[in-house]
Short mmCIF file of C-alpha atoms in Angstrom, two decimals:
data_model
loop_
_atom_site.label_atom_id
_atom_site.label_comp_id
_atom_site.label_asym_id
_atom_site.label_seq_id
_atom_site.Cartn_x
_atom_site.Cartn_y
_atom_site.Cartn_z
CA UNK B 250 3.75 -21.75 -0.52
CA UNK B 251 0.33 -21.72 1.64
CA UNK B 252 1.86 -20.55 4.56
CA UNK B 253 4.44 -18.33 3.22
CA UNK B 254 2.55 -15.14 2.47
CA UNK B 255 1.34 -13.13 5.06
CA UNK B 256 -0.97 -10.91 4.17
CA UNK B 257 -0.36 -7.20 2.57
CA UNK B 258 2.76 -5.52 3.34
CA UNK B 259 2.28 -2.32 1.45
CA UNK B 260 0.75 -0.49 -1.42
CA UNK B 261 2.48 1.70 -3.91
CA UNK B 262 0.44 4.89 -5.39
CA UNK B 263 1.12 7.96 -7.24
CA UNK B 264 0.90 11.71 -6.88
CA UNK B 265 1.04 14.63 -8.87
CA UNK B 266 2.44 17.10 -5.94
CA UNK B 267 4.80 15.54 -2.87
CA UNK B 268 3.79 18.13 -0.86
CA UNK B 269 -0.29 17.96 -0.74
CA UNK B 270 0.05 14.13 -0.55
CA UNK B 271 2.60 14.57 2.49
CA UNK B 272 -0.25 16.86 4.17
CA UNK B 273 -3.11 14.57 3.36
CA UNK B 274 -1.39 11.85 4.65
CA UNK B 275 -0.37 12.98 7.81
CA UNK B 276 -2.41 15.77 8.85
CA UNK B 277 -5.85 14.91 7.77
CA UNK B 278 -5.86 11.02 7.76
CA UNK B 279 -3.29 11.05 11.10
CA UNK B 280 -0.67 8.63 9.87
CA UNK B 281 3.33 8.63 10.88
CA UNK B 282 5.52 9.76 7.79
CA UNK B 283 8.13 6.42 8.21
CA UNK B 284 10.69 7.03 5.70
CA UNK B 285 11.20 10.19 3.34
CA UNK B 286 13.28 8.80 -0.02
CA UNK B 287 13.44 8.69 -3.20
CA UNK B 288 12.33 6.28 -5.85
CA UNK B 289 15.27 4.02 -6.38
CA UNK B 290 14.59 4.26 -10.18
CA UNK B 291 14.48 7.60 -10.27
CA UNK B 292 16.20 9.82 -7.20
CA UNK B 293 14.66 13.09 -8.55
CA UNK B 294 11.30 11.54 -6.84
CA UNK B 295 10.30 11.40 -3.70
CA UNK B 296 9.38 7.68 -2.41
CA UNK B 297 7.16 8.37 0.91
CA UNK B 298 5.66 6.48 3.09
CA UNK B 299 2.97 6.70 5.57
CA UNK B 300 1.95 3.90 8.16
CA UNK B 301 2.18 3.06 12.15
CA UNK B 302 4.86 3.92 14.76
CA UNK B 303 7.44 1.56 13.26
CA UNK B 304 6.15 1.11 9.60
CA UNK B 305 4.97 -2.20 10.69
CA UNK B 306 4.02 -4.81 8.00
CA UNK B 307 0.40 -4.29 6.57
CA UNK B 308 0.75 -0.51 7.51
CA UNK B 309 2.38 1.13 5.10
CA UNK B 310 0.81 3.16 2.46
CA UNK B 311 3.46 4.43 0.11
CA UNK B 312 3.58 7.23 -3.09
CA UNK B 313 5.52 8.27 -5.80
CA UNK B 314 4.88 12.20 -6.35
CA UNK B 315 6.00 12.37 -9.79
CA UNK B 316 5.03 16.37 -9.97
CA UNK B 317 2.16 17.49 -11.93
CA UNK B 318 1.92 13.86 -13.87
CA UNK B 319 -2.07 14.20 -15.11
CA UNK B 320 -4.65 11.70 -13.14
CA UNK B 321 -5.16 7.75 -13.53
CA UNK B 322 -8.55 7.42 -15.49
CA UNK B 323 -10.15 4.37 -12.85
CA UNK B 324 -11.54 1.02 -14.67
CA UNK B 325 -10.51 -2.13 -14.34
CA UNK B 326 -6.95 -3.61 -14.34
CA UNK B 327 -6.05 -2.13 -11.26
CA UNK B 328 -6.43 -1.88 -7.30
CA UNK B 329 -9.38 0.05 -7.37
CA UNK B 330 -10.00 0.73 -3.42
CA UNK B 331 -7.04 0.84 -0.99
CA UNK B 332 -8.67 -0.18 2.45
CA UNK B 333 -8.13 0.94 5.94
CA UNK B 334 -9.02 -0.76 9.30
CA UNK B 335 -10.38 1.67 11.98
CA UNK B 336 -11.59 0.77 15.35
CA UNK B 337 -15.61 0.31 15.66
CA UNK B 338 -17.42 2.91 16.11
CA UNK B 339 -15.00 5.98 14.92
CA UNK B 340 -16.67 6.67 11.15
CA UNK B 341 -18.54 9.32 11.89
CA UNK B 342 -15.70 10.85 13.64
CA UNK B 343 -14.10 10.51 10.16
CA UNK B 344 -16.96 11.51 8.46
CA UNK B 345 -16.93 14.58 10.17
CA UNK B 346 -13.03 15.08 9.76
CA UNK B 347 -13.03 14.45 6.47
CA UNK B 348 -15.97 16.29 5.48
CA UNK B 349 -15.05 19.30 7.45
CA UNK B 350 -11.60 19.38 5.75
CA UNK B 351 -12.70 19.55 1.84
CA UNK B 352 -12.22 15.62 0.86
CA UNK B 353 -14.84 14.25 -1.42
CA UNK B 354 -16.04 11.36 -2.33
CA UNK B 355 -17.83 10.49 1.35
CA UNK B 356 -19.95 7.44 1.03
CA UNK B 357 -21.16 5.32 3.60
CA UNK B 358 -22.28 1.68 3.04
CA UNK B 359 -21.93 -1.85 4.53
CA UNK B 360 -19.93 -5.07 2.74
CA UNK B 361 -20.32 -8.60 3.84
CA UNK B 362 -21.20 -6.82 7.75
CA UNK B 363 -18.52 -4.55 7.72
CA UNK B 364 -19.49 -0.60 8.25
CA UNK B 365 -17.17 1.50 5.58
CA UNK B 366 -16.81 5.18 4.47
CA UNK B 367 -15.54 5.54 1.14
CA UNK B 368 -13.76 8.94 0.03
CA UNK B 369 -11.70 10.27 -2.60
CA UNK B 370 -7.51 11.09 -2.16
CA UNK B 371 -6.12 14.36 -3.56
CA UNK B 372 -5.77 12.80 -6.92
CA UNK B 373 -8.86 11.09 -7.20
CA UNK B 374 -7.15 8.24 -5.12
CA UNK B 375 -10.18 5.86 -4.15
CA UNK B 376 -10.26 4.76 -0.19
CA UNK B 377 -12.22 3.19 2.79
CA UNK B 378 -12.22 3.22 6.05
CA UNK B 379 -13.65 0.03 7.61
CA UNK B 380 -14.67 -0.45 11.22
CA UNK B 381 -12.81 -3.81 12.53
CA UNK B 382 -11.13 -4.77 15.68
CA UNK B 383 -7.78 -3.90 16.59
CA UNK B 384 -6.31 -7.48 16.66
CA UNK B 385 -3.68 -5.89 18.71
CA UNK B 386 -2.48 -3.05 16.19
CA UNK B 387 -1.76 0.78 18.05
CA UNK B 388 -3.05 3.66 15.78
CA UNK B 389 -0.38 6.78 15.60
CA UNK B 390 -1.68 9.40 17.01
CA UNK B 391 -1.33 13.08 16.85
CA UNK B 392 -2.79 15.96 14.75
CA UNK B 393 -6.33 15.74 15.94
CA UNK B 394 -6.38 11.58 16.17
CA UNK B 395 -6.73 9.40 18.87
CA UNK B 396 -6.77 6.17 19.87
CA UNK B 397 -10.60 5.62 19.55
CA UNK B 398 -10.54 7.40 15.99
CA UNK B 399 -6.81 6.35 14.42
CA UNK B 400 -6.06 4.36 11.28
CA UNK B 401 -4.60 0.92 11.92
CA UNK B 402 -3.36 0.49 9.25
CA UNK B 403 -4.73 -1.88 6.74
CA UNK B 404 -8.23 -3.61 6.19
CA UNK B 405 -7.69 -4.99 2.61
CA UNK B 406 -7.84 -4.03 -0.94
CA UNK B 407 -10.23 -4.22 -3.82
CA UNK B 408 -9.27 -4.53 -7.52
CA UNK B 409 -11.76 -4.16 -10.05
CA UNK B 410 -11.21 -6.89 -12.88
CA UNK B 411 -12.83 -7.56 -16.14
CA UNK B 412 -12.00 -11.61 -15.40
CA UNK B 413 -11.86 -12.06 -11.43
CA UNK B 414 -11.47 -16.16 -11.57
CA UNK B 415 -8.29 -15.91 -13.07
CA UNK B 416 -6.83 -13.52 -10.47
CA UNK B 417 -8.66 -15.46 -8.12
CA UNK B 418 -6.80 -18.31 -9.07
CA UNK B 419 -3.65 -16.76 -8.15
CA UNK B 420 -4.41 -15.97 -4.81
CA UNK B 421 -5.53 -19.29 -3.88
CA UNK B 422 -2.30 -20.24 -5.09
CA UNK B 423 -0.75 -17.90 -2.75
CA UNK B 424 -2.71 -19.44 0.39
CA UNK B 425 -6.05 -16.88 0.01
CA UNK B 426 -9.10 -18.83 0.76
CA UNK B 427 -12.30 -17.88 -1.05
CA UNK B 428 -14.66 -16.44 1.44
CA UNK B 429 -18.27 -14.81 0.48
CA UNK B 430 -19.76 -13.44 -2.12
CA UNK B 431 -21.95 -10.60 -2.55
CA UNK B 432 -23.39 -9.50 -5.98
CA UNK B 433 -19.99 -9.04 -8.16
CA UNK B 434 -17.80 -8.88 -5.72
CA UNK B 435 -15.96 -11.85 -4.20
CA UNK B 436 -13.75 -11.74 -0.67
CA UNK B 437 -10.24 -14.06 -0.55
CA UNK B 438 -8.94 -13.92 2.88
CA UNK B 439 -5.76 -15.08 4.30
CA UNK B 440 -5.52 -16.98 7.47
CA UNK B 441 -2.58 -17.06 10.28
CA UNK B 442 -1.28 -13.90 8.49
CA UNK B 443 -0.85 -10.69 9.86
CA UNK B 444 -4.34 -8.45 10.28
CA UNK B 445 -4.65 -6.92 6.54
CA UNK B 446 -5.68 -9.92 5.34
CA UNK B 447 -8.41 -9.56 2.63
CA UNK B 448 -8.57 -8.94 -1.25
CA UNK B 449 -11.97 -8.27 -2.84
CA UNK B 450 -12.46 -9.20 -6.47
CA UNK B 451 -14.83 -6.65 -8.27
CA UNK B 452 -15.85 -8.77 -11.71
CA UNK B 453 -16.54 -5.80 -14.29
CA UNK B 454 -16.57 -8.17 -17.68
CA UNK B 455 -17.51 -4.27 -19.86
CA UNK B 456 -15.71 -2.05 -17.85
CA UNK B 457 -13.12 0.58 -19.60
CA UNK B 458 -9.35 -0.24 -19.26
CA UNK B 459 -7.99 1.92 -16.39
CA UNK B 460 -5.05 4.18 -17.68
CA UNK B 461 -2.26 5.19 -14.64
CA UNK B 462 -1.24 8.51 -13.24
CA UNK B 463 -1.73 10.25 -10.29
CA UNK B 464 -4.42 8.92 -7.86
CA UNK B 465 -3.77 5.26 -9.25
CA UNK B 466 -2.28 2.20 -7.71
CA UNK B 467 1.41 1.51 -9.16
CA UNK B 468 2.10 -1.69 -7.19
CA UNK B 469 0.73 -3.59 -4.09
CA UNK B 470 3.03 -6.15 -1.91
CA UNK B 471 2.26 -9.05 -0.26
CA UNK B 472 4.29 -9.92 3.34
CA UNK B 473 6.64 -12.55 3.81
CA UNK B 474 8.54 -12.90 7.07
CA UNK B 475 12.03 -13.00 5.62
CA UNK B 476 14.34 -13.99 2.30
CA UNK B 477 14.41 -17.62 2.44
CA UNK B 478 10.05 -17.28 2.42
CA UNK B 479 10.67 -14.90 -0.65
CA UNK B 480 12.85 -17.67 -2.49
CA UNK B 481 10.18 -19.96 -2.10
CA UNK B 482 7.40 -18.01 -3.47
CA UNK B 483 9.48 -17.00 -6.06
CA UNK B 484 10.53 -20.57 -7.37
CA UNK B 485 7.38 -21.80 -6.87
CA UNK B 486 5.88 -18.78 -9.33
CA UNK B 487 8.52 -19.59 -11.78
CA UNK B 488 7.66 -23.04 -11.86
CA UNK B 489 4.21 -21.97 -12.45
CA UNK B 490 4.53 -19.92 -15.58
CA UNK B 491 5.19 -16.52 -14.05
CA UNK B 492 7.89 -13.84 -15.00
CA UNK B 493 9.33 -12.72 -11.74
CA UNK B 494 12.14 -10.71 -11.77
CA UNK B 495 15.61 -11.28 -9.22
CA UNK B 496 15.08 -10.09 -5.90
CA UNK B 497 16.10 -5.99 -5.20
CA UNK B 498 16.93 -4.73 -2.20
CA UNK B 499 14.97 -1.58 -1.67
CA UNK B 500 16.80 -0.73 1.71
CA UNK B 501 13.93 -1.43 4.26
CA UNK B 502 12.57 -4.94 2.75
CA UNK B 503 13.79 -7.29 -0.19
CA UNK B 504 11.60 -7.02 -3.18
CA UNK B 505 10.32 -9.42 -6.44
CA UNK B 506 7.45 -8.31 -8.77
CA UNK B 507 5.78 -10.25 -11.11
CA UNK B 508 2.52 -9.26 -13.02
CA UNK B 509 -1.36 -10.68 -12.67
CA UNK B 510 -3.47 -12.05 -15.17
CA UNK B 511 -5.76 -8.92 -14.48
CA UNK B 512 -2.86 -6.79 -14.93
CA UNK B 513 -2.13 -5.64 -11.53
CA UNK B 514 1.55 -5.49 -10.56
CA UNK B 515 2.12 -7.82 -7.03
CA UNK B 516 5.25 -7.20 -5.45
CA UNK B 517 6.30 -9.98 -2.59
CA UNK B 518 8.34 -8.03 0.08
CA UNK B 519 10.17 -9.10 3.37
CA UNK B 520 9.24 -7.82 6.77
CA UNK B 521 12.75 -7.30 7.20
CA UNK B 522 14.71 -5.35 7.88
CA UNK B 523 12.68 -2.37 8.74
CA UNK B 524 12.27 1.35 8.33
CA UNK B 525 14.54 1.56 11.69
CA UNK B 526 17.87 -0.12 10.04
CA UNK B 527 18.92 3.81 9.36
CA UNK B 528 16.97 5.84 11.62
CA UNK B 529 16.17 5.37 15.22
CA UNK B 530 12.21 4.81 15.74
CA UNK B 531 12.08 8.03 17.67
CA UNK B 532 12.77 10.05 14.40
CA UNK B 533 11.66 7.89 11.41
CA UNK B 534 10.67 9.93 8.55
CA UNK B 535 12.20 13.12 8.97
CA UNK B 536 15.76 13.15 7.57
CA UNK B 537 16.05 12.76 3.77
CA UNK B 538 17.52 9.17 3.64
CA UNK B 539 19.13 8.20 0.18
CA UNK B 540 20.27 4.47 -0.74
CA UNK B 541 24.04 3.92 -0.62
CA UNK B 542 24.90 4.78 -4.69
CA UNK B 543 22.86 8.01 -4.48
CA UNK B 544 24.83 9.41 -1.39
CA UNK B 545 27.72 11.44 -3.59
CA UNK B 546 24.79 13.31 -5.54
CA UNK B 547 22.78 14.16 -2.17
CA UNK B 548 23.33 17.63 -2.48
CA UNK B 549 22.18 17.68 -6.06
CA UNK B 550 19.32 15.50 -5.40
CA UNK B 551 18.20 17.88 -2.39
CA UNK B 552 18.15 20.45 -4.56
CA UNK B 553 15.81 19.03 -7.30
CA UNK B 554 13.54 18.09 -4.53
CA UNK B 555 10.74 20.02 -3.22
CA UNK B 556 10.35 21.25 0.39
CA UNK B 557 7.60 18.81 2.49
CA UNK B 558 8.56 19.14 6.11
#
């Protein structure tokens, strides 16, 4: 399996209202609305999700808007920073952006000789930017964004764990390398993978139990180039103890989750087949696309669905 995974491929949060996290999303951090759905689970929700021109693979930042659900209380357990890549140089565009439309949060600081700016989501959500080169990745731009300035999608993650080794562990397992180490935090890195490529490990051995709801991480995926990959990493969890459940077909990628000893939820996901197998590229994200069992109650589910654009 060291080869297999490819670095992240999305992360999963939630919301209380679809409409301010649409807005957020698009017209303050800049990113391309790829696909507006609904949770498979539960087609009363909206699934959205935010990323580059095409959705591409370690892009993608995702949300469940459950409506007026009450806030995640942070601690550890869970992804505690979702991380963006941004080109070098553009923070204190986004410090300025950010500050001059009402988000909170702002803190600047350096990790392992990387320049970040930390700020809050809508729902408490926590986030970085961090400067880093473009490795070839094409911001979308629009709404006050440009090249110079525009999110390309993602850096890494951090979770915040009261036992980091064991988590650690895992990744190893699924071809991270340990990197370096600063205070209580400890970088895994993937190599030949795509460009969001690093987990940080936050050890917190006293730290409260985080509790979700809106603002917190439901689920984060890991990239795999297609379903025979997926089978592999799947078998080869199995054999190692894990509960994994059957791969689901979520439409735009193939899907198994198992979860961590820390108690984050990992979801392994295929690059294929893309946001595009239902809407052409030029239009992603606007039309209201439904899974095939849902279309006979479209009208129905439109209704109980609020109005985002």
């Amino acid at each position: 399996m060291k080869k297999l995974i490819k670095g992240l491929h999305h992360v999963t949060s939630m919301a209380a209202d679809a409409k301010e996290n649409n807005q957020f999303f698009t017209s303050i951090l800049g990113l391309r609305r790829v696909k507006k759905t609904v949770n498979f689970d539960a087609p009363d929700v909206y699934h959205l999700y935010y990323g580059d021109e095409v959705g591409t693979p370690g892009s993608v930042m995702t949300y469940f808007p459950f409506g007026k659900m009450p806030k995640g209380k942070r601690g550890v357990g869970e992804v505690g920073v979702t991380e963006f890549a941004v080109p070098k140089g553009a923070l204190g565009f986004w410090r300025e952006r950010l500050a001059s439309n009402g988000v909170t949060g702002l803190s600047g600081s350096s990790f392992l000789g990387e320049d970040r700016l930390e700020f809050d989501g809508p729902d408490g959500d926590s986030f970085a930017l961090v400067e880093a080169d473009p490795e070839g990745r094409a911001a979308w731009t629009g709404n006050g964004v440009g090249n110079a300035e525009g999110i390309l999608g993602f850096h890494g993650a951090r979770f915040r764990l009261r036992d980091a080794d064991a988590t650690g562990e895992l990744l190893t397992f699924m071809g991270y390398e340990r990197d370096e180490k600063d205070g209580n935090v400890t970088r895994y890195r993937i190599q030949d993978g795509n460009a969001a490529r690093t987990i940080d490990l936050e050890a917190i051995p006293v730290g409260n139990q985080a509790t979700q709801g809106a603002g917190s991480v439901h689920h984060i995926a890991f990239a795999v180039e297609d379903r025979a990959a997926q089978l592999e990493v799947r078998k080869a969890l199995v054999d190692t103890g894990y509960q994994v459940t059957p791969v689901i077909d979520r439409d735009y990628f193939w899907a198994i989750y198992f979860r961590t000893p820390g108690g984050v939820l990992f979801e392994v996901a295929t690059n294929e087949p893309g946001f595009d197998r239902d809407e052409d590229t030029a239009h992603l994200g606007e039309a209201l696309m439904l899974p095939e069992r849902y279309q006979p109650y479209r009208d129905q589910i439109e209704r109980n669905l609020a109005v985002i654009g």
